[in-house]
C-alpha positions as protocol buffer text, in pm:
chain_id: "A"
residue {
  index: 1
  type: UNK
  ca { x: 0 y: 0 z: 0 }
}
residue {
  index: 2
  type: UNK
  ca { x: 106 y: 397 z: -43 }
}
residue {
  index: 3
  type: UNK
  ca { x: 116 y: 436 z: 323 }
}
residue {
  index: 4
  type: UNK
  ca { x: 384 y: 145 z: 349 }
}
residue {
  index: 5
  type: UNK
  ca { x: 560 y: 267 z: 71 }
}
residue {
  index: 6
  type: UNK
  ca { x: 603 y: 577 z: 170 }
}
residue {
  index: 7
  type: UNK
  ca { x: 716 y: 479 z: 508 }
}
residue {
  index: 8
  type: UNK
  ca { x: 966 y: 219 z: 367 }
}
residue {
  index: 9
  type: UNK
  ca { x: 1072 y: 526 z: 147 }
}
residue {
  index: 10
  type: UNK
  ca { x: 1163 y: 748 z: 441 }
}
residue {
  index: 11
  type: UNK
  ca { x: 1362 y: 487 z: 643 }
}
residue {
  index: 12
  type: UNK
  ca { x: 1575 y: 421 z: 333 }
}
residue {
  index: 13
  type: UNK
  ca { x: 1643 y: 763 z: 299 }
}
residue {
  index: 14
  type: UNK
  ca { x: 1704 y: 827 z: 661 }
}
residue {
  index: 15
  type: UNK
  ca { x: 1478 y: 1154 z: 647 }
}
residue {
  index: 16
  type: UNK
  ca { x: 1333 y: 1130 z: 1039 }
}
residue {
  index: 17
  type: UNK
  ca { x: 1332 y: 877 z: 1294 }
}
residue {
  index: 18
  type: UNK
  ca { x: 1185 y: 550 z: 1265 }
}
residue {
  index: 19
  type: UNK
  ca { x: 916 y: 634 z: 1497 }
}
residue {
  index: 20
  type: UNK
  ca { x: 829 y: 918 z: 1260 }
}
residue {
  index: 21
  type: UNK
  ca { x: 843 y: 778 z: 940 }
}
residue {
  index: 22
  type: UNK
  ca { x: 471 y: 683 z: 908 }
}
residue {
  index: 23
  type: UNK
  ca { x: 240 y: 958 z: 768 }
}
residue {
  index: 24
  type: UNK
  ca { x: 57 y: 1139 z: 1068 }
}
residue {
  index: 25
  type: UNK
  ca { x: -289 y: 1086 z: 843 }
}
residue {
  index: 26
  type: UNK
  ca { x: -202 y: 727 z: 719 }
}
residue {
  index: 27
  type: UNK
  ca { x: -458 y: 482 z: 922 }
}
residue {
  index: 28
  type: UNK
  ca { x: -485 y: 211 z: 695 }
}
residue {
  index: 29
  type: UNK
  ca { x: -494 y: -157 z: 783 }
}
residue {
  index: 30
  type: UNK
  ca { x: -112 y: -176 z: 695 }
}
residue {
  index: 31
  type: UNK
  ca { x: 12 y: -197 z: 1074 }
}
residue {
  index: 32
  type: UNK
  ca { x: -279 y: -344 z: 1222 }
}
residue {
  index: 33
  type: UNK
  ca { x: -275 y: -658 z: 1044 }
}
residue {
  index: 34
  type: UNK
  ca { x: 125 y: -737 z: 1107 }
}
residue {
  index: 35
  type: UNK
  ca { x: 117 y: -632 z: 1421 }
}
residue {
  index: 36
  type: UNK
  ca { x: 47 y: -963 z: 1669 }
}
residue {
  index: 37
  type: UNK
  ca { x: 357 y: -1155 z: 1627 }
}
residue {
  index: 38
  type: UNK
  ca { x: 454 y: -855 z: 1909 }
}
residue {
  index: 39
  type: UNK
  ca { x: 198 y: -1042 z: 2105 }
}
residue {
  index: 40
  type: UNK
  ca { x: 369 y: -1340 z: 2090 }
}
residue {
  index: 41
  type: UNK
  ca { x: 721 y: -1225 z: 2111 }
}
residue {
  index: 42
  type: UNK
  ca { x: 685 y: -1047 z: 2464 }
}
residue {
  index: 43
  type: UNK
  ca { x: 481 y: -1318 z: 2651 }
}
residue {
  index: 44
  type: UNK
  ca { x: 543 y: -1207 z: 3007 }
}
residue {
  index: 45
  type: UNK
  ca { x: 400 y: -814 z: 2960 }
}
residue {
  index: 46
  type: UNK
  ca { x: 84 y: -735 z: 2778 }
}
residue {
  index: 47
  type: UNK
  ca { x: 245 y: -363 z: 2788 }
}
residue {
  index: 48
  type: UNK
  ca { x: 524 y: -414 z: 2659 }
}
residue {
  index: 49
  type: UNK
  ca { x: 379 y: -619 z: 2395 }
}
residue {
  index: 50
  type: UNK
  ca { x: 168 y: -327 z: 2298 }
}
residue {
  index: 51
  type: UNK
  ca { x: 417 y: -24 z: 2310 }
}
residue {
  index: 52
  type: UNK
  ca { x: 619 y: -164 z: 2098 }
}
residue {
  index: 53
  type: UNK
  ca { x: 391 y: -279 z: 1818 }
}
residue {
  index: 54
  type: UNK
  ca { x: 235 y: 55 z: 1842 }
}
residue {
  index: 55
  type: UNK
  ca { x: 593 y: 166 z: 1780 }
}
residue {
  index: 56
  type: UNK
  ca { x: 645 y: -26 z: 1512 }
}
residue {
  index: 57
  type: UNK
  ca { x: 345 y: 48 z: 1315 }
}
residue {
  index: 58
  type: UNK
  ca { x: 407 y: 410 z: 1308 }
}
residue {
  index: 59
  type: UNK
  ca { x: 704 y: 351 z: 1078 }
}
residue {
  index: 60
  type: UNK
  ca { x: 441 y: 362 z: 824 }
}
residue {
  index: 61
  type: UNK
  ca { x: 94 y: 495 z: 967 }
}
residue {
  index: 62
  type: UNK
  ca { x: 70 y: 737 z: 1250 }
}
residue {
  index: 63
  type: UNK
  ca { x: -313 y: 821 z: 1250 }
}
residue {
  index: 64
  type: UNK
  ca { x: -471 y: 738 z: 1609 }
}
residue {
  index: 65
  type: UNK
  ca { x: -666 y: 482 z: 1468 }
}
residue {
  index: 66
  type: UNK
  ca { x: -385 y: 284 z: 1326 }
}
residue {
  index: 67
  type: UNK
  ca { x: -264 y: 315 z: 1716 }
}
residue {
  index: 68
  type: UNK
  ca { x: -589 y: 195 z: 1853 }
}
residue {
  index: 69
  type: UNK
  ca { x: -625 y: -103 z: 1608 }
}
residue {
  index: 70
  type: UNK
  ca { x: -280 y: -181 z: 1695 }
}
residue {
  index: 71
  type: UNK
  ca { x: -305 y: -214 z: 2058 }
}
residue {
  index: 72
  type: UNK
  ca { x: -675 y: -393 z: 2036 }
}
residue {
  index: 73
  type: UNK
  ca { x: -535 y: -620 z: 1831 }
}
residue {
  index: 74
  type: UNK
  ca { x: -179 y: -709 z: 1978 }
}
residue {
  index: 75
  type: UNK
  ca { x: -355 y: -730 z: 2342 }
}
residue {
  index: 76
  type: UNK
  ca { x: -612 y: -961 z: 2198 }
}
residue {
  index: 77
  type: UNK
  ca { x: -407 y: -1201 z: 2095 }
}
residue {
  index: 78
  type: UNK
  ca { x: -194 y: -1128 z: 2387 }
}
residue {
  index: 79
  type: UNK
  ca { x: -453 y: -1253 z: 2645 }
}
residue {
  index: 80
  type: UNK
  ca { x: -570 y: -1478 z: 2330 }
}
residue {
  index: 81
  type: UNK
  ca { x: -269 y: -1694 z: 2345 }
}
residue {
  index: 82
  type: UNK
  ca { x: -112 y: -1635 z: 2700 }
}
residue {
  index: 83
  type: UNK
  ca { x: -440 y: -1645 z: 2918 }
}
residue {
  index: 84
  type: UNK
  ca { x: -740 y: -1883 z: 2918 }
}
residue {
  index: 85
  type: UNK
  ca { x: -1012 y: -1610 z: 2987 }
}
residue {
  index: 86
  type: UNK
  ca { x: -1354 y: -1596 z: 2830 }
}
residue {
  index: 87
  type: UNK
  ca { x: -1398 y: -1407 z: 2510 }
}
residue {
  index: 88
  type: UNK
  ca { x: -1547 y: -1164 z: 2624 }
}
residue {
  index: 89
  type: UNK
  ca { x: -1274 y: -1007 z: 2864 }
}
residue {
  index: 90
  type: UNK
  ca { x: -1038 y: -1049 z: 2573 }
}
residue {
  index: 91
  type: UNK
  ca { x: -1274 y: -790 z: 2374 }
}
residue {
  index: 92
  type: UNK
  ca { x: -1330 y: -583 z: 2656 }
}
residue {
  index: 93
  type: UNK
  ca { x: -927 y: -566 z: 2666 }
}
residue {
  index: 94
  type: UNK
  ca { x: -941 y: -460 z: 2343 }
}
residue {
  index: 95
  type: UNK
  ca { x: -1173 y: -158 z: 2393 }
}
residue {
  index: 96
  type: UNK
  ca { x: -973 y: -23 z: 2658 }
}
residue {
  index: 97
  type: UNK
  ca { x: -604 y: -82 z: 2491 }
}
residue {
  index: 98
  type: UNK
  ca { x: -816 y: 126 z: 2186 }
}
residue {
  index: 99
  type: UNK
  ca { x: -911 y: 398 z: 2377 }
}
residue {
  index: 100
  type: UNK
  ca { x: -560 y: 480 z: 2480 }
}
residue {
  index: 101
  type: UNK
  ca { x: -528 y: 629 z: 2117 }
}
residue {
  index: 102
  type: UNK
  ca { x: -856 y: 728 z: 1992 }
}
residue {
  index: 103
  type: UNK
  ca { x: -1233 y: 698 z: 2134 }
}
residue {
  index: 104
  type: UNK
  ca { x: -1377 y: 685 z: 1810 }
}
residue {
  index: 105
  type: UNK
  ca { x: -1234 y: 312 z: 1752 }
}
residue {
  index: 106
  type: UNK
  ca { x: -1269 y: 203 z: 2063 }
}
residue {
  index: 107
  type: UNK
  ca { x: -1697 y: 300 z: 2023 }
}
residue {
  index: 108
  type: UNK
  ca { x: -1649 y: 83 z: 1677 }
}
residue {
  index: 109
  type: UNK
  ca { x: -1517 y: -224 z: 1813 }
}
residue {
  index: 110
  type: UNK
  ca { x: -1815 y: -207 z: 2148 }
}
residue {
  index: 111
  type: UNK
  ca { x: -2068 y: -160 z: 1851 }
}
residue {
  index: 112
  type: UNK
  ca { x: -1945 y: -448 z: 1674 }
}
residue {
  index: 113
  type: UNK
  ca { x: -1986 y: -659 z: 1997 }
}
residue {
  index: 114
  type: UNK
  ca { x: -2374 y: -564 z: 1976 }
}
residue {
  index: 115
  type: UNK
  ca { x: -2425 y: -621 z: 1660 }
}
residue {
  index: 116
  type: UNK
  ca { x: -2519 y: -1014 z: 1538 }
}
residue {
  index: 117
  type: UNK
  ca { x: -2541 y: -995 z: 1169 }
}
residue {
  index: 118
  type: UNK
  ca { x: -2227 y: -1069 z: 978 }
}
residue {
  index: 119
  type: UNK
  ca { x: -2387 y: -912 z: 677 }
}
residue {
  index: 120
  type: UNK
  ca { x: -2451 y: -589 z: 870 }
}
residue {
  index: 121
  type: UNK
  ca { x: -2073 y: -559 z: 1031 }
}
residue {
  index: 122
  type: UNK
  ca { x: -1852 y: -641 z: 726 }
}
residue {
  index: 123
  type: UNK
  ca { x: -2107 y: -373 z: 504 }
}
residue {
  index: 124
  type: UNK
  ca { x: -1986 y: -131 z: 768 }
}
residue {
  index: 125
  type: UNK
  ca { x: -1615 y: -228 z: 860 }
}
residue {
  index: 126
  type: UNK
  ca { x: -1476 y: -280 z: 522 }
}
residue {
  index: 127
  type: UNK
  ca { x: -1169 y: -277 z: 696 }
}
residue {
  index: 128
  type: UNK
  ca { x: -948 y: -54 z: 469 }
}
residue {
  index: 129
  type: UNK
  ca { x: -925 y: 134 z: 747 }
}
residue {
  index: 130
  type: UNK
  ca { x: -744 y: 6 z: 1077 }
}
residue {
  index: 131
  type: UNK
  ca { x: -1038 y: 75 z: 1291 }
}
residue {
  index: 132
  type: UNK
  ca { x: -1271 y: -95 z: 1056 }
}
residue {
  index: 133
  type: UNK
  ca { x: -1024 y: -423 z: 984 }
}
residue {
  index: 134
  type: UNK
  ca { x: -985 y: -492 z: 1367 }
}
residue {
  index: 135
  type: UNK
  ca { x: -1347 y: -445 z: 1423 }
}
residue {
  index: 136
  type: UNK
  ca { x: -1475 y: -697 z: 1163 }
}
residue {
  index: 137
  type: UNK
  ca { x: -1169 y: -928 z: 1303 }
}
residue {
  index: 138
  type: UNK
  ca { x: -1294 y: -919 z: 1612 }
}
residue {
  index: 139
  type: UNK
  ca { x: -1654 y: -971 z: 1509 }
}
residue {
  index: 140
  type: UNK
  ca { x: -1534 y: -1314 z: 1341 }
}
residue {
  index: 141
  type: UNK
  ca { x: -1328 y: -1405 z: 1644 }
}
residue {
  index: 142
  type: UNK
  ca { x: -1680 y: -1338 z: 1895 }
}
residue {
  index: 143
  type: UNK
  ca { x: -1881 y: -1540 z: 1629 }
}
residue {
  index: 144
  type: UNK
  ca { x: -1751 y: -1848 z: 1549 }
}
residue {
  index: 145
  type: UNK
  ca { x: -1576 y: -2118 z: 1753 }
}
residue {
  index: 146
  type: UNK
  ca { x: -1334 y: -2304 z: 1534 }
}
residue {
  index: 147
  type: UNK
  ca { x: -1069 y: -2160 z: 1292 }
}
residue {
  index: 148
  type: UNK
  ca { x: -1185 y: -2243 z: 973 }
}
residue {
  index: 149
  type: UNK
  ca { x: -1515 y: -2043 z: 1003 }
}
residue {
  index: 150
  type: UNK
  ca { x: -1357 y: -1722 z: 1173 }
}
residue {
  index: 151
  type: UNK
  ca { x: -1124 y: -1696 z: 863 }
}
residue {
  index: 152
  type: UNK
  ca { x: -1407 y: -1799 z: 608 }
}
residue {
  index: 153
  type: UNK
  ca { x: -1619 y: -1532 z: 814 }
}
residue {
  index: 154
  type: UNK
  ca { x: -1323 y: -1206 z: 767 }
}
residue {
  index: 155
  type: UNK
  ca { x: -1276 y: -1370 z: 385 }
}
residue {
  index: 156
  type: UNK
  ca { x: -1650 y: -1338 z: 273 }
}
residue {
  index: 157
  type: UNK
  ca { x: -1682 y: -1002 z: 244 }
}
residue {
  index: 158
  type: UNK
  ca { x: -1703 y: -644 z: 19 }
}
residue {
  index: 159
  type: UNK
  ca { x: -1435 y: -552 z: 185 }
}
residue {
  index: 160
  type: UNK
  ca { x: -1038 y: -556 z: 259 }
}
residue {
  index: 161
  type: UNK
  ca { x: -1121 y: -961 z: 317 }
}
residue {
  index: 162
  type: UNK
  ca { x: -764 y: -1082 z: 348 }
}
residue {
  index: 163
  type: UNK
  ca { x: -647 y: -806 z: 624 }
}
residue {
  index: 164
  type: UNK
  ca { x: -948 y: -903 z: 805 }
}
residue {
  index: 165
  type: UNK
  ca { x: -921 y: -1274 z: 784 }
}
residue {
  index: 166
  type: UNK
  ca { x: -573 y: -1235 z: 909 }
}
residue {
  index: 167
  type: UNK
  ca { x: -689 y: -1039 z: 1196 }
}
residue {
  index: 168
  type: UNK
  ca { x: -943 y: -1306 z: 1271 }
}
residue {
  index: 169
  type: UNK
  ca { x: -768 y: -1558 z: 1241 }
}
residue {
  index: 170
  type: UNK
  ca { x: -480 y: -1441 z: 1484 }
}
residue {
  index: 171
  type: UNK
  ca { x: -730 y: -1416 z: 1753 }
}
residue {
  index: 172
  type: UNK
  ca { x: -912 y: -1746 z: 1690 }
}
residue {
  index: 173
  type: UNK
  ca { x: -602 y: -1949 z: 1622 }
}
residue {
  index: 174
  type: UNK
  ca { x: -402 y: -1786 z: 1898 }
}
residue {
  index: 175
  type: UNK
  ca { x: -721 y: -1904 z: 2129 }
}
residue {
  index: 176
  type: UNK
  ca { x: -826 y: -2205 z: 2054 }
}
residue {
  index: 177
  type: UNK
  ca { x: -449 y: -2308 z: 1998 }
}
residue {
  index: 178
  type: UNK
  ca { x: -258 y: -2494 z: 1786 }
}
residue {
  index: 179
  type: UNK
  ca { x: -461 y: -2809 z: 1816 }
}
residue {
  index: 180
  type: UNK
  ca { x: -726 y: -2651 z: 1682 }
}
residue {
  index: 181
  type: UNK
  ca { x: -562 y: -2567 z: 1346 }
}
residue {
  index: 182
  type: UNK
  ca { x: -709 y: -2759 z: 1099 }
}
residue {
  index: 183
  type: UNK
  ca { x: -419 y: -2980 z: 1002 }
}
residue {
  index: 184
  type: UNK
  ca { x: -526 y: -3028 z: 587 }
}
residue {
  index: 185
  type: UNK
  ca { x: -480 y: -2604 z: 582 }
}
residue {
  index: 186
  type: UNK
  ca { x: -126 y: -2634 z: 766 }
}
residue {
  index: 187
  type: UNK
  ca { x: 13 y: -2856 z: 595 }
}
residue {
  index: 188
  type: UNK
  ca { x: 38 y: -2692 z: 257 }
}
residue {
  index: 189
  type: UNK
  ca { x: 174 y: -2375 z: 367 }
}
residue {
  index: 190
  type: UNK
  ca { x: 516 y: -2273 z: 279 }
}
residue {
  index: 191
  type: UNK
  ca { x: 801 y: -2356 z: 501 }
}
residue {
  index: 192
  type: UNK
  ca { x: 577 y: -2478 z: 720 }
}
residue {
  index: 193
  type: UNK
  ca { x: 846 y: -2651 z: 903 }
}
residue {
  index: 194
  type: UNK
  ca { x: 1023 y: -2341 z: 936 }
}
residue {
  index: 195
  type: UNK
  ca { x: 708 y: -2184 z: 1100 }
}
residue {
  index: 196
  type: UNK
  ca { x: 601 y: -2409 z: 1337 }
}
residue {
  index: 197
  type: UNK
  ca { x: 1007 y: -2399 z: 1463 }
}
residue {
  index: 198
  type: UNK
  ca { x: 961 y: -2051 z: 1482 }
}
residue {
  index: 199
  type: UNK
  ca { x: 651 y: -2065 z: 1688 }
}
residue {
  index: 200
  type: UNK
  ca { x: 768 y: -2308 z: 1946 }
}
residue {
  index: 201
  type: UNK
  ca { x: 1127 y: -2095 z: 2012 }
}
residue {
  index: 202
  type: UNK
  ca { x: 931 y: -1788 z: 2029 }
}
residue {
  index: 203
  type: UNK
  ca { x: 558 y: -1866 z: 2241 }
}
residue {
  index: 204
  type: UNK
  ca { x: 530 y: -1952 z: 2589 }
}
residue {
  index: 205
  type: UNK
  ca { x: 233 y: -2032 z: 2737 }
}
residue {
  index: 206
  type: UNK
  ca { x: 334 y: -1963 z: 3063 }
}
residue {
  index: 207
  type: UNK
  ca { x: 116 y: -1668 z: 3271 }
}
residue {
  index: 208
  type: UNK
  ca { x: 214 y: -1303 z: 3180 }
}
residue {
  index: 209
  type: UNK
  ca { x: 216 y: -1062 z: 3492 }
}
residue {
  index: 210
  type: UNK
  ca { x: -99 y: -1053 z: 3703 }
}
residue {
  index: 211
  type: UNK
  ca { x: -39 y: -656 z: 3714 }
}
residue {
  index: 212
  type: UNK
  ca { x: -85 y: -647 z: 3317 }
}
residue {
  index: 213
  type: UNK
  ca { x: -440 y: -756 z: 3380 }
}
């Protein structure tokens, strides 16, 4: 996307500091939907899981919402992965983290929790824009229960349908577990070897910090 590009274009020119790079009006889906490996990488603090994927994304979009989504999304799958709570903390989790960086999205993603057509949501979230993608992620992740219907769910729609199947699929896969994978769709992934390597040096399951709660 432009917004990537153009924040890719100022770190290889060195113009500003990589914390500066993004546009301050770019808050497109481009950060939100690689930002939850952070989640995984920093297992023992939620916080620091989320400062620094908020960090990260503004290397190419610095508009509040692109924060918000960020931080819904990384402590999502944050509590998703490293916490066996009930869905519905991990949303409300999600609201508050958004709220840190703009009210508006965190009012999207408590809509989307009251809202129980599919049809309805992804008409609405489109998800081009972060706030939209992490609200019709979420929206999969609250509605389904295994992973192949959350990602059929964020791929079935007018929308930006891969950004929000990724999101969805982050927060359903990263809740129900590996287990719950569905083994025929692993398998013919590249390097999938590689990945699942990856994921086992890099996840612990153990409890975070009771004070990141």
């Amino acid at each position: 996307g432009g917004a990537c590009m153009r924040g890719v274009g100022g770190l290889a020119k060195n113009i500003t500091s990589w914390r500066t790079t993004g546009g301050q009006t770019d808050g497109g889906c481009g950060a939100v939907m690689r930002s939850h490996p952070y989640a995984l990488r920093f297992p023992a603090s939620l916080e620091k899981a989320v400062r620094i994927a908020v960090d990260h994304g503004r290397m190419t979009h610095r508009d509040p919402i692109s924060d918000a989504a960020v931080a819904a999304q990384v402590a999502g799958v944050w509590l998703a992965v490293h916490r066996w709570v009930p869905k519905t903390k991990i949303a409300d989790a999600m609201i508050k983290f958004a709220d840190r960086y703009s009210r508006p999205t965190a009012e999207m993603l408590a809509w989307t929790l009251t809202e129980q057509k599919r049809t309805v949501v992804m008409d609405r979230m489109r998800g081009w824009a972060a706030h939209e993608a992490v609200c019709a992620g979420l929206w999969c992740f609250m509605n389904t229960d295994n992973v192949k219907d959350s990602l059929r769910a964020g791929a079935d729609t007018p929308g930006d349908s891969d950004s929000i199947a990724s999101l969805a699929g982050a927060l359903t896969g990263g809740y129900l577990g590996e287990e719950e994978l569905p083994e025929d769709w692993v398998q013919i992934l590249e390097r999938v070897g590689k990945l699942e390597a990856l994921a086992r040096a890099t996840v612990s399951r153990s409890p975070g910090r009771m004070e990141d709660m």
